Each structure stands twice: as structure tokens, then as C-alpha cells.
Amino acid sequence: MRIRIAEEQDITEIESLYSQLFSAMAALQPDFISPAFADRAFIRKNIEETESDILIAEENGNTEGFLLIQEKKTPPYDCFIPHRYAYIMDICVDECSRGKGVGTMLLQQARAWAKERNLEYIELGVLAGNEGASRLYEKMGFSDVQKTMRCRL
């Protein structure tokens, strides 16, 4: 297994994985998320921009997963201490490759990516009910820092 930076020729494989990701998210929160197709322009933009990268997990020429990571800064409010950090916007491991350490390898490479840029920490969001992802993130050293709550009207 190797982890590498995505290139334009990876867009079709990334689109396919995004379809799996959106379907899984829709299953967890069907009242708020629906299955969808990825936006090629969005993927291309994140491949081309210097503040973001898409990491690809590849085995024998097959794309096993991806992770979209972006460099961010804390909001410019007086109450916030300024920080530069990495934000993992999306991570998806192909359904056939789950449980093989692909997510762990992607997160390890994300940590290296952030360290190379002298960022202070990595942040991500996870949907309530996504127990497998939550366990992986906790195993990798992530902990709760904020909770989003919703009230139906």
C-alpha cells in the first residue's frame, strides 16, 4: 500500500469513492443528506490549490481510499487565539478495503502533511452514528472539542 498526492488522472476514482461516501452519510442522516455525485470542479480545485491536497491510498494500481486535507486558520475573532491547522474535510475507504488499515495509513500521512507545513493540529468532523470512523479517529489520538446539536421545529 502506498499513499500519494492525487493528480488530475485520479479524479474519476475519487468521484467513485465520493459516491460511496455520500451514500454512507445519507444512510446515517437521511433527513439531511442524500446520495449525490461529486463535483469534478471541486475535486480538481483541491488537487490544484496549494492549501489543500487529496491523498490517495493505492494498492497494485487500485485506489483503495482518499483523504482531502486543507490548511486553515482560526477565525479572526478577538476571543480566538490564532492557530494554523489542518482540516480533514473528507475521508473515504472503498467498501471492499475497509478493516485493512487504509484509513490509519491515510491519517498517518495526513499527520505528516500537517507537520511538514508546521501546522499545530488536525481537526475533522464525524457524523453522529458513524461508530467505525469515531473509533478510528480516537485510536489515532483525536478527541471531542465541540459538539453540534440540532432541534427539530
Coordinates of N, CA and C in Angstrom, one line a residue:
M1 N 0.9 -1.2 0.0 CA 0.0 0.0 0.0 C 0.9 1.2 0.0
R2 N 0.6 2.2 -0.9 CA 1.3 3.4 -0.8 C 0.3 4.6 -0.8
I3 N 0.7 5.6 -0.1 CA -0.1 6.9 -0.1 C 0.6 7.9 -0.9
R4 N -0.1 8.6 -1.8 CA 0.5 9.6 -2.6 C -0.5 10.7 -2.8
I5 N 0.0 11.8 -3.3 CA -0.8 13.0 -3.6 C -1.6 12.8 -4.9
A6 N -2.9 13.1 -4.9 CA -3.7 12.9 -6.1 C -3.2 13.8 -7.2
E7 N -3.5 13.3 -8.4 CA -3.2 14.0 -9.7 C -4.5 14.1 -10.5
E8 N -4.6 14.9 -11.5 CA -5.8 15.0 -12.3 C -6.3 13.7 -12.8
Q9 N -5.5 12.8 -13.2 CA -6.0 11.5 -13.7 C -6.7 10.6 -12.6
D10 N -6.6 11.0 -11.4 CA -7.3 10.3 -10.3 C -8.7 10.7 -10.1
I11 N -9.2 11.8 -10.8 CA -10.5 12.4 -10.5 C -11.6 11.4 -10.6
T12 N -11.6 10.5 -11.6 CA -12.7 9.6 -11.8 C -12.8 8.6 -10.6
E13 N -11.6 8.1 -10.1 CA -11.6 7.2 -9.0 C -12.1 7.9 -7.7
I14 N -11.7 9.2 -7.6 CA -12.1 9.9 -6.4 C -13.6 10.2 -6.5
E15 N -14.1 10.5 -7.6 CA -15.6 10.6 -7.8 C -16.3 9.4 -7.4
S16 N -15.8 8.2 -7.8 CA -16.5 6.9 -7.4 C -16.5 6.8 -5.9
L17 N -15.4 7.1 -5.2 CA -15.3 7.0 -3.8 C -16.2 8.0 -3.1
Y18 N -16.3 9.2 -3.7 CA -17.3 10.2 -3.1 C -18.7 9.7 -3.2
S19 N -19.1 8.9 -4.2 CA -20.4 8.4 -4.3 C -20.6 7.4 -3.1
Q20 N -19.6 6.6 -2.8 CA -19.7 5.7 -1.6 C -19.9 6.5 -0.3
L21 N -19.1 7.6 -0.2 CA -19.1 8.4 1.0 C -20.4 9.0 1.2
F22 N -21.0 9.7 0.1 CA -22.3 10.3 0.2 C -23.4 9.4 0.5
S23 N -23.3 8.1 0.0 CA -24.4 7.1 0.3 C -24.3 6.7 1.7
A24 N -23.1 6.6 2.3 CA -22.9 6.2 3.7 C -23.4 7.3 4.6
M25 N -23.1 8.6 4.2 CA -23.6 9.7 5.0 C -25.1 9.8 5.0
A26 N -25.7 9.5 3.8 CA -27.1 9.6 3.7 C -27.8 8.5 4.5
A27 N -27.2 7.4 4.6 CA -27.7 6.3 5.5 C -27.7 6.7 6.9
L28 N -26.7 7.4 7.3 CA -26.6 7.9 8.7 C -27.6 9.0 9.1
Q29 N -27.8 9.9 8.1 CA -28.7 11.1 8.3 C -29.6 11.3 7.1
P30 N -30.5 10.4 6.9 CA -31.3 10.5 5.7 C -32.2 11.7 5.6
D31 N -32.5 12.4 6.7 CA -33.4 13.6 6.7 C -32.6 14.8 6.3
F32 N -31.3 14.7 6.2 CA -30.4 15.9 5.9 C -29.4 15.7 4.8
I33 N -29.1 14.4 4.5 CA -28.1 14.2 3.4 C -28.7 13.2 2.5
S34 N -28.5 13.4 1.2 CA -29.0 12.5 0.2 C -27.8 12.0 -0.7
P35 N -27.9 10.8 -1.2 CA -26.8 10.3 -2.1 C -26.6 11.3 -3.2
A36 N -25.4 11.5 -3.6 CA -25.1 12.5 -4.6 C -23.8 12.1 -5.4
F37 N -23.5 12.9 -6.4 CA -22.3 12.7 -7.2 C -21.3 13.8 -6.8
A38 N -20.1 13.5 -6.9 CA -19.1 14.5 -6.6 C -19.0 15.6 -7.7
D39 N -18.6 16.7 -7.3 CA -18.4 17.8 -8.3 C -16.9 17.8 -8.8
R40 N -16.7 17.5 -10.0 CA -15.4 17.4 -10.6 C -14.6 18.6 -10.4
A41 N -15.2 19.8 -10.5 CA -14.5 21.1 -10.4 C -14.0 21.2 -8.9
F42 N -14.8 20.7 -8.0 CA -14.4 20.8 -6.6 C -13.1 19.9 -6.3
I43 N -13.2 18.7 -6.9 CA -12.0 17.8 -6.8 C -10.8 18.4 -7.4
R44 N -11.0 18.9 -8.6 CA -9.9 19.5 -9.4 C -9.3 20.6 -8.6
K45 N -10.1 21.5 -8.1 CA -9.7 22.7 -7.3 C -8.8 22.2 -6.1
N46 N -9.2 21.2 -5.4 CA -8.4 20.7 -4.3 C -7.2 20.0 -4.6
I47 N -7.1 19.5 -5.8 CA -5.8 18.9 -6.3 C -4.9 20.0 -6.7
E48 N -5.4 21.1 -7.3 CA -4.5 22.2 -7.8 C -4.1 23.2 -6.8
E49 N -4.9 23.5 -5.8 CA -4.6 24.5 -4.8 C -3.4 24.1 -3.9
T50 N -2.7 25.1 -3.5 CA -1.5 24.9 -2.6 C -1.9 24.7 -1.2
E51 N -3.1 25.1 -0.8 CA -3.5 25.0 0.6 C -4.3 23.7 0.9
S52 N -4.4 22.8 -0.1 CA -5.1 21.6 0.1 C -4.4 20.5 -0.8
D53 N -4.7 19.2 -0.4 CA -4.3 18.1 -1.2 C -5.3 17.0 -1.0
I54 N -5.3 16.1 -1.9 CA -6.1 14.9 -1.8 C -5.1 13.7 -1.7
L55 N -5.1 13.0 -0.7 CA -4.1 11.9 -0.5 C -4.9 10.6 -1.0
I56 N -4.1 9.8 -1.8 CA -4.7 8.6 -2.4 C -4.0 7.4 -1.8
A57 N -4.8 6.4 -1.3 CA -4.2 5.1 -0.9 C -4.4 4.2 -2.1
E58 N -3.2 3.6 -2.5 CA -3.2 2.8 -3.7 C -2.5 1.5 -3.4
E59 N -3.1 0.4 -4.0 CA -2.5 -0.9 -3.8 C -2.6 -1.6 -5.2
N60 N -1.5 -2.0 -5.7 CA -1.5 -2.7 -7.0 C -2.2 -1.9 -8.1
G61 N -2.1 -0.6 -8.1 CA -2.7 0.3 -9.1 C -4.2 0.6 -8.8
N62 N -4.8 0.0 -7.8 CA -6.2 0.2 -7.4 C -6.3 1.3 -6.3
T63 N -7.2 2.2 -6.5 CA -7.4 3.2 -5.5 C -8.3 2.6 -4.4
E64 N -7.7 2.6 -3.2 CA -8.4 2.0 -2.0 C -9.1 3.0 -1.1
G65 N -8.7 4.3 -1.3 CA -9.3 5.3 -0.4 C -8.7 6.7 -0.7
F66 N -9.3 7.7 -0.2 CA -8.7 9.0 -0.3 C -9.0 9.8 1.0
L67 N -8.2 10.9 1.1 CA -8.4 11.9 2.2 C -8.2 13.2 1.7
L68 N -9.1 14.1 1.9 CA -9.0 15.5 1.5 C -8.6 16.4 2.7
I69 N -7.4 17.0 2.6 CA -6.9 17.8 3.7 C -6.6 19.2 3.3
Q70 N -7.0 20.2 4.2 CA -6.8 21.6 3.8 C -6.1 22.3 5.0
E71 N -5.3 23.3 4.6 CA -4.6 24.2 5.6 C -5.6 25.3 5.9
K72 N -5.8 25.5 7.2 CA -6.8 26.5 7.7 C -6.2 27.4 8.8
K73 N -6.9 28.5 9.1 CA -6.5 29.4 10.2 C -7.8 29.6 11.0
T74 N -7.6 29.8 12.3 CA -8.7 30.1 13.2 C -9.4 31.4 12.7
P75 N -10.7 31.5 13.0 CA -11.4 32.7 12.6 C -10.8 34.0 13.3
P76 N -10.9 35.1 12.6 CA -10.3 36.3 13.1 C -11.1 37.1 14.2
Y77 N -11.6 36.3 15.2 CA -12.3 36.9 16.3 C -11.3 37.2 17.4
D78 N -11.6 38.3 18.1 CA -10.6 38.6 19.2 C -10.5 37.6 20.3
C79 N -11.6 36.8 20.5 CA -11.6 35.8 21.5 C -10.8 34.5 21.2
F80 N -10.5 34.3 19.9 CA -9.8 33.1 19.4 C -8.3 33.4 19.4
I81 N -7.5 32.5 20.0 CA -6.1 32.5 19.9 C -5.7 32.1 18.5
P82 N -4.9 32.8 17.7 CA -4.7 32.4 16.3 C -3.9 31.1 16.2
H83 N -4.4 30.2 15.3 CA -3.7 29.0 15.1 C -3.8 28.7 13.6
R84 N -2.8 28.0 13.1 CA -2.8 27.4 11.8 C -2.9 25.9 12.0
Y85 N -3.9 25.3 11.3 CA -4.1 23.9 11.5 C -4.6 23.2 10.2
A86 N -4.6 21.9 10.2 CA -5.0 21.1 9.1 C -6.5 20.6 9.4
Y87 N -7.3 20.7 8.3 CA -8.7 20.2 8.5 C -8.9 19.1 7.5
I88 N -9.3 18.0 8.0 CA -9.6 16.8 7.1 C -11.1 17.0 6.7
M89 N -11.3 17.4 5.5 CA -12.7 17.6 5.0 C -13.4 16.3 4.8
D90 N -12.7 15.4 4.1 CA -13.4 14.1 3.7 C -12.3 13.0 3.8
I91 N -12.8 11.9 4.2 CA -12.0 10.6 4.1 C -12.9 9.5 3.7
C92 N -12.5 8.7 2.8 CA -13.3 7.5 2.4 C -12.4 6.4 2.0
V93 N -12.7 5.2 2.6 CA -12.0 4.0 2.2 C -13.1 3.1 1.4
D94 N -12.6 2.6 0.3 CA -13.5 1.8 -0.5 C -14.1 0.7 0.4
E95 N -15.4 0.4 0.1 CA -16.1 -0.6 0.9 C -15.4 -2.0 1.0
C96 N -14.8 -2.3 -0.1 CA -14.0 -3.6 -0.2 C -12.7 -3.6 0.6
S97 N -12.2 -2.4 0.9 CA -10.9 -2.3 1.6 C -11.0 -1.9 3.0
R98 N -12.2 -1.8 3.6 CA -12.3 -1.4 5.0 C -11.8 -2.5 5.9
G99 N -11.2 -2.1 7.0 CA -10.7 -3.1 8.0 C -9.3 -3.5 7.7
K100 N -8.6 -3.0 6.7 CA -7.3 -3.4 6.3 C -6.2 -2.3 6.6
G101 N -6.6 -1.3 7.4 CA -5.6 -0.3 7.8 C -5.5 0.9 6.8
V102 N -6.3 0.9 5.8 CA -6.2 2.0 4.8 C -6.5 3.4 5.5
G103 N -7.5 3.4 6.3 CA -7.8 4.7 7.0 C -6.7 5.1 7.9
T104 N -6.1 4.2 8.6 CA -5.0 4.5 9.5 C -3.8 5.1 8.7
M105 N -3.5 4.4 7.6 CA -2.4 4.9 6.8 C -2.7 6.3 6.2
L106 N -3.9 6.6 5.8 CA -4.3 7.9 5.3 C -4.1 9.0 6.4
L107 N -4.6 8.6 7.6 CA -4.5 9.6 8.7 C -3.0 9.8 9.1
Q108 N -2.2 8.8 9.1 CA -0.8 8.9 9.4 C -0.1 9.9 8.4
Q109 N -0.5 9.7 7.1 CA 0.1 10.6 6.1 C -0.4 12.0 6.2
A110 N -1.7 12.1 6.6 CA -2.3 13.5 6.9 C -1.5 14.2 8.0
R111 N -1.1 13.4 9.0 CA -0.3 14.0 10.1 C 1.0 14.4 9.6
A112 N 1.7 13.7 8.8 CA 3.0 14.1 8.2 C 2.8 15.3 7.3
W113 N 1.7 15.4 6.5 CA 1.4 16.5 5.7 C 1.3 17.8 6.6
A114 N 0.6 17.7 7.7 CA 0.4 18.8 8.6 C 1.7 19.2 9.2
K115 N 2.5 18.3 9.6 CA 3.8 18.6 10.3 C 4.8 19.2 9.3
E116 N 4.8 18.8 8.0 CA 5.6 19.4 7.0 C 5.3 20.9 6.8
R117 N 4.1 21.3 7.1 CA 3.6 22.6 6.9 C 3.7 23.4 8.2
N118 N 4.2 22.8 9.2 CA 4.3 23.4 10.6 C 3.0 23.8 11.1
L119 N 2.0 23.0 10.9 CA 0.6 23.3 11.4 C 0.6 22.7 12.8
E120 N -0.3 23.3 13.6 CA -0.4 23.0 15.1 C -1.2 21.7 15.4
Y121 N -2.2 21.5 14.7 CA -3.1 20.3 15.0 C -3.9 20.0 13.8
I122 N -4.6 18.8 13.9 CA -5.5 18.4 12.8 C -6.9 18.4 13.4
E123 N -7.9 18.8 12.6 CA -9.3 18.8 13.1 C -10.1 18.1 12.0
L124 N -11.2 17.5 12.4 CA -12.1 16.9 11.5 C -13.5 16.8 12.1
G125 N -14.5 16.5 11.3 CA -15.9 16.3 11.8 C -16.3 14.9 11.5
V126 N -17.2 14.3 12.3 CA -17.7 13.0 12.1 C -19.2 13.0 12.4
L127 N -20.0 12.4 11.6 CA -21.4 12.3 11.8 C -21.7 11.4 13.0
A128 N -22.7 11.9 13.8 CA -23.2 11.0 14.9 C -23.6 9.7 14.3
G129 N -23.3 8.6 14.9 CA -23.7 7.3 14.5 C -22.6 6.6 13.6
N130 N -21.6 7.3 13.2 CA -20.5 6.7 12.4 C -19.5 6.2 13.4
E131 N -19.9 5.1 14.0 CA -19.1 4.5 15.1 C -17.7 4.0 14.7
G132 N -17.7 3.4 13.5 CA -16.4 2.9 13.0 C -15.4 4.0 12.8
A133 N -15.8 5.1 12.2 CA -14.9 6.2 12.0 C -14.5 6.8 13.3
S134 N -15.5 7.0 14.2 CA -15.2 7.5 15.5 C -14.1 6.7 16.3
R135 N -14.2 5.4 16.2 CA -13.2 4.5 16.9 C -11.9 4.7 16.2
L136 N -11.8 4.8 14.9 CA -10.5 5.0 14.2 C -9.9 6.3 14.7
Y137 N -10.7 7.4 14.7 CA -10.2 8.7 15.0 C -9.7 8.8 16.4
E138 N -10.4 8.2 17.3 CA -10.0 8.1 18.7 C -8.7 7.3 18.9
K139 N -8.6 6.2 18.2 CA -7.4 5.4 18.2 C -6.2 6.2 17.7
M140 N -6.4 7.1 16.8 CA -5.4 7.9 16.2 C -5.1 9.2 17.0
G141 N -5.8 9.3 18.1 CA -5.5 10.5 19.0 C -6.4 11.6 19.0
F142 N -7.5 11.6 18.2 CA -8.5 12.6 18.1 C -9.4 12.6 19.3
S143 N -9.8 13.7 19.8 CA -10.8 13.8 20.9 C -11.8 14.9 20.6
D144 N -13.0 14.8 21.3 CA -14.0 15.8 21.1 C -13.6 17.2 21.6
V145 N -13.9 18.2 20.8 CA -13.6 19.6 21.2 C -14.9 20.4 21.0
Q146 N -15.8 19.9 20.3 CA -17.0 20.7 20.0 C -18.1 19.7 19.7
K147 N -19.4 20.1 20.0 CA -20.5 19.2 19.7 C -21.5 20.1 18.9
T148 N -22.0 19.6 17.8 CA -23.1 20.3 17.1 C -24.4 19.6 17.4
M149 N -25.4 20.5 17.8 CA -26.7 19.9 18.2 C -27.7 20.5 17.3
R150 N -28.8 19.8 17.1 CA -29.9 20.2 16.3 C -31.3 20.0 17.0
C151 N -32.2 20.9 16.8 CA -33.5 20.8 17.4 C -34.5 21.0 16.2
R152 N -35.3 19.9 16.0 CA -36.4 20.0 15.0 C -37.5 20.9 15.5
L153 N -38.1 21.6 14.5 CA -39.2 22.5 14.8 C -40.5 22.0 14.3

